[in-house]
């Protein structure tokens, strides 16, 4: 009101000053100033008559005590509202007389409290989870009709977020530095009352946590794994380099019977160690999900504006999103977008529905919060991922995992010296194992719950109990295949009994020493007997570890001496695919080509931290044919050769950049990633050295890479090739890897017979694509089965020079000839060998069936164009 009267007053004063004497101007100015003061006081008096109600406080979780951000606070019955910040604090102020305030958020029970109208109120509350969760949330627009992107304000806003992604990403900075605290926990839940109250578990009840929340319900859980780590991270944009330094770590678990070094790496990746909402694809739960702000997200998601949130510092738009197709690898949830012109993500909630094609997963919830930094950009400050798994979808024992990451101390464009960025990408500080409680209390940026804080002490107590040690020993033998007896392990137990056409029933006993026996010298031996061939086989190995690490662990650095005598198939050192031993007992066609191999080896093996490794070996190898296989000279006398001996020097090189592994009891398993794996093998044989009969060179190489294609699944591609120089008989040529068992072998030619093809030069490509259910998920009556589709295609091109072909050159061995239904041996011709297949996987969550078609060389004996292969593949 003061401004309404003040402007005419100025104009009137100007006119008066123009006609009155100058000595009176001072008096008029004084009167004008007094009039302005009067009008202002009148306006203030009118304003003071307006009632203002204010309420402030802090909102926390009733169970954990953790602060709750983005809780909606509103004056009941009004449109005035605000939201709590990342620390749970809030302030709501509005003109009017309000007597109630309401607190609400999805997943929590709403609360309404009485307040004093027209006053400043302080209300701090604790919200509880809603025990009855909504099974499905349907979001509809104000207008009826088909959902469309065109003209949809939510899609227009999402497009703004997409257009500003590169600007808002942390990686857009030239230099970036921050600290990271990471906490991972695994717990078992839904344990039966009979088990919990039984005699066996009675002594372990101190381990239970009765306050855990699983999908909004309070559950009694058994913590089995808990880990904390503190990192410093450095990033340089050009040239690109990321360095992570592990400054402190602390870990405990009761599942050590699963003999897998690197379990924390796998769990970390499983629960999203690098979730970036600004990336097109988010890798989590060993799957690639499409981000809701991916470049083409509007083609796969539906978006709706569902709320506007105003705080004293900012205005946010709440956007809800849901997949267009429920079975695809997509999220559903909410985004909170800033309306300050940056269109940055302030917070996000990512969930998945129960129709998604991931095995054993019951729920997945991701929450990320971003804070505005001094630079004006929003950086991630906290990430929380929860997922629970179980054999059955809604009942039975389950495993709950949670990963919490806290980011702090961001520094932009503060480069380190150039020499610093020459260091390793992953570094571990000296004395990083910090078990001191006071250290973690001082350095941990996030508060532990009471139960989390007691996990370390509880597991330490548990490990000292004799009954737990006995149970762990039994579990270790069953899962790892080796039975620990002091400094010796007996096993592998899975190889105790086997059967094949040459040996008949086979019994095997073996064992190896552990670091308890000696940290430098390791022994590994087994002895076996075949009841049909009545032959004793043995494998004697002695390792000399240079780094005091077991030769079965990473990183390896050892010398090895070995002597092995055993039965093998030509071209294959193993007749059993370890993961599918039961299936490999059954074969298609006749398998009667065998060798007894006697091998002496001296080798040196070394792994480097960048996952480059080499193996250099001296080997004396004696092959003796068995079964119906014979070595017959192609000279005029056609005499029989009883055995073939070669002495070679071999060099094997392997490079797997950025590789992450899970170390098993016998072999290590690579966790699939987008990085390639390269292998190169070279061997040279010396004639007349230790009875060696030939001089030749053999070079083989292969490159493997997995390509992730977002919603279309992933492709595994292997390029391979080999060449043999020198004149040699067929047992020393490249015997192409065949598979006559009913088990599907991704690295073999599944419609090729054993010893069917030989060559001295070849190149090939193996291609397998998994659609991860992308097609079948859209077919009614089938999509609920959650089957997955596979395509495979293998091409092999090569040949055999005349000097190595017994049809054109003497002093060689005759190729085996087909007889009694068994295949013979042929040179790989100018026509490439081709086979392809289609498969359906995830049948009953673990079975895969492939139909394989062989496209050529169908005139060979005992060959059929089609075949069915099975595999047990219980993946997530």
PDB file of N, CA and C in Angstrom, residues 41-83:
ATOM      1  N   UNK A  41       5.133   2.835   8.126  1.00  0.00           N
ATOM      2  CA  UNK A  41       4.675   2.288   9.394  1.00  0.00           C
ATOM      3  C   UNK A  41       3.268   1.736   9.274  1.00  0.00           C
ATOM      4  N   UNK A  42       2.424   2.423   8.467  1.00  0.00           N
ATOM      5  CA  UNK A  42       1.065   1.936   8.265  1.00  0.00           C
ATOM      6  C   UNK A  42       1.075   0.574   7.578  1.00  0.00           C
ATOM      7  N   UNK A  43       1.959   0.427   6.556  1.00  0.00           N
ATOM      8  CA  UNK A  43       2.052  -0.861   5.854  1.00  0.00           C
ATOM      9  C   UNK A  43       2.554  -1.955   6.782  1.00  0.00           C
ATOM     10  N   UNK A  44       3.539  -1.605   7.631  1.00  0.00           N
ATOM     11  CA  UNK A  44       4.063  -2.590   8.582  1.00  0.00           C
ATOM     12  C   UNK A  44       2.995  -3.010   9.567  1.00  0.00           C
ATOM     13  N   UNK A  45       2.156  -2.029   9.993  1.00  0.00           N
ATOM     14  CA  UNK A  45       1.086  -2.358  10.923  1.00  0.00           C
ATOM     15  C   UNK A  45       0.089  -3.309  10.283  1.00  0.00           C
ATOM     16  N   UNK A  46      -0.205  -3.064   8.977  1.00  0.00           N
ATOM     17  CA  UNK A  46      -1.129  -3.958   8.299  1.00  0.00           C
ATOM     18  C   UNK A  46      -0.541  -5.357   8.170  1.00  0.00           C
ATOM     19  N   UNK A  47       0.804  -5.420   7.886  1.00  0.00           N
ATOM     20  CA  UNK A  47       1.456  -6.724   7.727  1.00  0.00           C
ATOM     21  C   UNK A  47       1.493  -7.473   9.038  1.00  0.00           C
ATOM     22  N   UNK A  48       1.685  -6.759  10.147  1.00  0.00           N
ATOM     23  CA  UNK A  48       1.780  -7.420  11.435  1.00  0.00           C
ATOM     24  C   UNK A  48       0.460  -8.028  11.865  1.00  0.00           C
ATOM     25  N   UNK A  49      -0.626  -7.596  11.245  1.00  0.00           N
ATOM     26  CA  UNK A  49      -1.916  -8.163  11.574  1.00  0.00           C
ATOM     27  C   UNK A  49      -2.125  -9.533  10.914  1.00  0.00           C
ATOM     28  N   UNK A  50      -1.201  -9.958   9.897  1.00  0.00           N
ATOM     29  CA  UNK A  50      -1.312 -11.259   9.232  1.00  0.00           C
ATOM     30  C   UNK A  50      -0.690 -12.331  10.110  1.00  0.00           C
ATOM     31  N   UNK A  51      -1.414 -13.431  10.353  1.00  0.00           N
ATOM     32  CA  UNK A  51      -0.921 -14.509  11.222  1.00  0.00           C
ATOM     33  C   UNK A  51      -0.018 -15.432  10.403  1.00  0.00           C
ATOM     34  N   UNK A  52       1.165 -15.755  10.926  1.00  0.00           N
ATOM     35  CA  UNK A  52       2.123 -16.669  10.289  1.00  0.00           C
ATOM     36  C   UNK A  52       2.354 -17.846  11.229  1.00  0.00           C
ATOM     37  N   UNK A  53       2.227 -19.076  10.676  1.00  0.00           N
ATOM     38  CA  UNK A  53       2.484 -20.295  11.453  1.00  0.00           C
ATOM     39  C   UNK A  53       3.771 -20.937  10.935  1.00  0.00           C
ATOM     40  N   UNK A  54       4.647 -21.314  11.865  1.00  0.00           N
ATOM     41  CA  UNK A  54       5.914 -21.938  11.503  1.00  0.00           C
ATOM     42  C   UNK A  54       6.099 -23.225  12.302  1.00  0.00           C
ATOM     43  N   UNK A  55       6.723 -24.210  11.658  1.00  0.00           N
ATOM     44  CA  UNK A  55       7.054 -25.458  12.346  1.00  0.00           C
ATOM     45  C   UNK A  55       8.389 -25.960  11.803  1.00  0.00           C
ATOM     46  N   UNK A  56       9.247 -26.431  12.681  1.00  0.00           N
ATOM     47  CA  UNK A  56      10.559 -26.934  12.279  1.00  0.00           C
ATOM     48  C   UNK A  56      10.913 -28.140  13.155  1.00  0.00           C
ATOM     49  N   UNK A  57      11.938 -28.887  12.737  1.00  0.00           N
ATOM     50  CA  UNK A  57      12.362 -30.037  13.520  1.00  0.00           C
ATOM     51  C   UNK A  57      13.194 -30.995  12.695  1.00  0.00           C
ATOM     52  N   UNK A  58      13.254 -32.243  13.156  1.00  0.00           N
ATOM     53  CA  UNK A  58      14.070 -33.268  12.491  1.00  0.00           C
ATOM     54  C   UNK A  58      13.270 -34.568  12.426  1.00  0.00           C
ATOM     55  N   UNK A  59      13.398 -35.273  11.296  1.00  0.00           N
ATOM     56  CA  UNK A  59      12.653 -36.512  11.074  1.00  0.00           C
ATOM     57  C   UNK A  59      13.652 -37.659  10.964  1.00  0.00           C
ATOM     58  N   UNK A  60      13.426 -38.716  11.734  1.00  0.00           N
ATOM     59  CA  UNK A  60      14.334 -39.866  11.732  1.00  0.00           C
ATOM     60  C   UNK A  60      13.537 -41.163  11.640  1.00  0.00           C
ATOM     61  N   UNK A  61      14.248 -42.247  11.319  1.00  0.00           N
ATOM     62  CA  UNK A  61      13.650 -43.570  11.267  1.00  0.00           C
ATOM     63  C   UNK A  61      13.445 -44.080  12.689  1.00  0.00           C
ATOM     64  N   UNK A  62      12.284 -44.613  12.971  1.00  0.00           N
ATOM     65  CA  UNK A  62      11.954 -45.025  14.334  1.00  0.00           C
ATOM     66  C   UNK A  62      12.792 -46.201  14.806  1.00  0.00           C
ATOM     67  N   UNK A  63      13.304 -47.015  13.880  1.00  0.00           N
ATOM     68  CA  UNK A  63      14.076 -48.196  14.264  1.00  0.00           C
ATOM     69  C   UNK A  63      15.570 -47.908  14.263  1.00  0.00           C
ATOM     70  N   UNK A  64      16.091 -47.426  13.127  1.00  0.00           N
ATOM     71  CA  UNK A  64      17.538 -47.234  13.007  1.00  0.00           C
ATOM     72  C   UNK A  64      18.014 -45.897  13.540  1.00  0.00           C
ATOM     73  N   UNK A  65      17.095 -44.919  13.641  1.00  0.00           N
ATOM     74  CA  UNK A  65      17.503 -43.589  14.070  1.00  0.00           C
ATOM     75  C   UNK A  65      18.150 -42.766  12.986  1.00  0.00           C
ATOM     76  N   UNK A  66      18.208 -43.298  11.751  1.00  0.00           N
ATOM     77  CA  UNK A  66      18.833 -42.582  10.646  1.00  0.00           C
ATOM     78  C   UNK A  66      17.946 -41.428  10.202  1.00  0.00           C
ATOM     79  N   UNK A  67      18.544 -40.312   9.794  1.00  0.00           N
ATOM     80  CA  UNK A  67      17.739 -39.188   9.296  1.00  0.00           C
ATOM     81  C   UNK A  67      17.044 -39.552   7.996  1.00  0.00           C
ATOM     82  N   UNK A  68      15.843 -39.026   7.802  1.00  0.00           N
ATOM     83  CA  UNK A  68      15.051 -39.347   6.620  1.00  0.00           C
ATOM     84  C   UNK A  68      14.920 -38.108   5.730  1.00  0.00           C
ATOM     85  N   UNK A  69      15.532 -38.112   4.568  1.00  0.00           N
ATOM     86  CA  UNK A  69      15.393 -36.975   3.645  1.00  0.00           C
ATOM     87  C   UNK A  69      14.132 -37.099   2.801  1.00  0.00           C
ATOM     88  N   UNK A  70      13.697 -35.979   2.247  1.00  0.00           N
ATOM     89  CA  UNK A  70      12.586 -35.918   1.307  1.00  0.00           C
ATOM     90  C   UNK A  70      11.286 -36.466   1.867  1.00  0.00           C
ATOM     91  N   UNK A  71      11.088 -36.305   3.179  1.00  0.00           N
ATOM     92  CA  UNK A  71       9.769 -36.559   3.760  1.00  0.00           C
ATOM     93  C   UNK A  71       8.908 -35.321   3.514  1.00  0.00           C
ATOM     94  N   UNK A  72       7.703 -35.518   3.063  1.00  0.00           N
ATOM     95  CA  UNK A  72       6.813 -34.387   2.757  1.00  0.00           C
ATOM     96  C   UNK A  72       6.158 -33.896   4.037  1.00  0.00           C
ATOM     97  N   UNK A  73       6.271 -32.601   4.307  1.00  0.00           N
ATOM     98  CA  UNK A  73       5.655 -31.965   5.470  1.00  0.00           C
ATOM     99  C   UNK A  73       4.674 -30.910   4.951  1.00  0.00           C
ATOM    100  N   UNK A  74       3.435 -30.970   5.412  1.00  0.00           N
ATOM    101  CA  UNK A  74       2.425 -30.028   4.925  1.00  0.00           C
ATOM    102  C   UNK A  74       1.490 -29.637   6.064  1.00  0.00           C
ATOM    103  N   UNK A  75       0.964 -28.425   5.978  1.00  0.00           N
ATOM    104  CA  UNK A  75      -0.096 -28.014   6.895  1.00  0.00           C
ATOM    105  C   UNK A  75      -1.376 -28.716   6.438  1.00  0.00           C
ATOM    106  N   UNK A  76      -1.980 -29.451   7.347  1.00  0.00           N
ATOM    107  CA  UNK A  76      -3.123 -30.290   7.012  1.00  0.00           C
ATOM    108  C   UNK A  76      -4.249 -29.460   6.405  1.00  0.00           C
ATOM    109  N   UNK A  77      -4.721 -29.917   5.239  1.00  0.00           N
ATOM    110  CA  UNK A  77      -5.821 -29.243   4.564  1.00  0.00           C
ATOM    111  C   UNK A  77      -5.411 -28.049   3.739  1.00  0.00           C
ATOM    112  N   UNK A  78      -4.085 -27.816   3.562  1.00  0.00           N
ATOM    113  CA  UNK A  78      -3.627 -26.680   2.773  1.00  0.00           C
ATOM    114  C   UNK A  78      -2.704 -27.159   1.666  1.00  0.00           C
ATOM    115  N   UNK A  79      -2.314 -26.222   0.811  1.00  0.00           N
ATOM    116  CA  UNK A  79      -1.378 -26.541  -0.271  1.00  0.00           C
ATOM    117  C   UNK A  79       0.056 -26.205   0.101  1.00  0.00           C
ATOM    118  N   UNK A  80       0.270 -25.715   1.335  1.00  0.00           N
ATOM    119  CA  UNK A  80       1.617 -25.347   1.762  1.00  0.00           C
ATOM    120  C   UNK A  80       2.372 -26.601   2.211  1.00  0.00           C
ATOM    121  N   UNK A  81       3.551 -26.812   1.644  1.00  0.00           N
ATOM    122  CA  UNK A  81       4.334 -27.993   2.008  1.00  0.00           C
ATOM    123  C   UNK A  81       5.818 -27.733   1.780  1.00  0.00           C
ATOM    124  N   UNK A  82       6.624 -28.611   2.328  1.00  0.00           N
ATOM    125  CA  UNK A  82       8.073 -28.578   2.119  1.00  0.00           C
ATOM    126  C   UNK A  82       8.578 -30.006   2.253  1.00  0.00           C
ATOM    127  N   UNK A  83       9.886 -30.206   2.227  1.00  0.00           N
ATOM    128  CA  UNK A  83      10.471 -31.541   2.359  1.00  0.00           C
ATOM    129  C   UNK A  83      11.709 -31.450   3.230  1.00  0.00           C
TER     130      UNK A  83
END
